[in-house]
Amino acid sequence: MTTVTFYTEGSRITGFDAAGHSGYADAGGDIVCAAVTSTVRLIECVLNDVMGLCASVKVDERTASISLRIPGSLGQTAESTCQTLLTGMMVYLTGLHGEYPGYIEVLEAE
């Protein structure tokens, strides 16, 4: 199962961890893993490459995990954009959980 945990400080999403393989299908044909990976990579690309925020990203190939944390001191526009992106990601992945409940879990933690 893939587990995505969103971290918050109050109402602010500070980042997420995504770990594990969904097990929906064999590697290379797993649409759940592909959906999660694409979503994670898109958010990383927008935050770092498009917005230039230098969000902290750590990838561990051994555990099939990725962690992303956004900087704490963002301007109002950047903060709003980050929160919109991360909230959209959470909504999307929660919907994916609704479609494939045995293969992805979405959690929140402070």
C-alpha atoms as one frame of an Amber mdcrd trajectory, in Angstrom:
protein
   0.000   0.000   0.000   1.110   3.550  -0.706   0.773   5.910   2.235   0.808
   9.677   1.769   1.013  11.707   4.961   0.438  15.458   4.863   2.069  17.454
   7.655   0.432  20.546   9.069   1.126  23.350  11.495  -2.297  24.680  12.385
  -4.109  25.093   9.083  -0.843  25.355   7.084   0.286  22.292   5.120   4.071
  22.160   5.507   4.761  19.159   3.291   4.195  15.471   2.802   5.756  12.020
   2.826   4.790   9.387   0.256   5.992   5.835   0.804   5.471   2.315  -0.437
   4.164   0.594  -3.534   0.429   0.302  -3.929   0.461  -3.327  -5.033  -2.389
  -2.723  -7.460  -0.425  -4.292 -10.348   3.074  -5.355 -11.309   5.779  -2.704
 -11.561   5.411  -0.761 -14.780   1.672  -1.372 -14.975   0.516  -0.045 -11.613
  -1.828   2.864 -12.328  -2.150   3.795  -8.651   1.622   4.127  -8.204   1.829
   6.019 -11.486  -0.871   8.459 -10.364   0.833   9.100  -7.024   4.287   9.460
  -8.568   3.030  11.850 -11.250   1.260  13.979  -8.656   4.301  14.130  -6.381
   6.643  15.001  -9.238   4.288  17.681 -10.583   4.079  19.392  -7.182   7.863
  19.200  -6.772   8.400  20.644 -10.261   5.971  23.526  -9.756   7.348  24.456
  -6.327  11.034  24.207  -7.161  11.428  24.639 -10.905   8.567  27.013 -11.692
   8.242  28.998  -8.448  11.916  28.692  -7.420  11.093  27.991  -3.764  13.787
  25.433  -2.933  11.404  23.081  -1.159  13.339  20.345   0.622  13.021  17.020
  -1.215  14.438  13.712  -0.005  14.132  10.500  -2.007  14.932   7.061  -0.596
  15.000   4.403  -3.312  15.382   1.602  -0.737  12.051   2.370   0.908  10.330
   3.775  -2.193   9.688   7.041  -0.402   9.843  10.765  -1.005   9.519  13.624
   1.453   8.858  17.241   0.577   8.783  20.237   2.927   8.106  23.828   1.933
  10.123  26.702   3.375   8.681  28.448   6.412   9.159  32.079   5.434   7.303
  32.585   2.181   5.737  35.753   0.895   1.959  35.968   0.898   1.537  35.098
  -2.793   3.961  32.148  -2.691   2.393  30.851   0.525  -1.098  31.053  -0.939
   0.019  29.262  -4.102   1.767  26.520  -2.102  -1.287  25.955   0.064  -3.527
  25.780  -2.991  -1.227  23.246  -4.679  -0.823  21.060  -1.599  -4.530  21.183
  -0.796  -5.317  20.222  -4.391  -2.873  17.335  -4.121  -4.544  16.173  -0.905
  -8.014  16.346  -2.476  -6.828  14.469  -5.576  -5.141  11.694  -3.597  -8.116
  11.395  -1.241 -10.289  10.874  -4.321  -7.840   8.238  -5.551  -8.186   6.515
  -2.172 -11.957   6.500  -2.711 -11.467   4.684  -6.016  -8.712   2.320  -4.800
  -9.148   2.076  -1.001  -6.964  -0.984  -0.539  -4.005   0.524  -2.359  -3.521
   4.095  -1.125  -3.985   5.735   2.257  -4.007   9.505   2.835  -3.235  10.772
   6.331  -2.735  14.076   8.132  -0.284  14.657  10.981   0.942  17.652  12.946
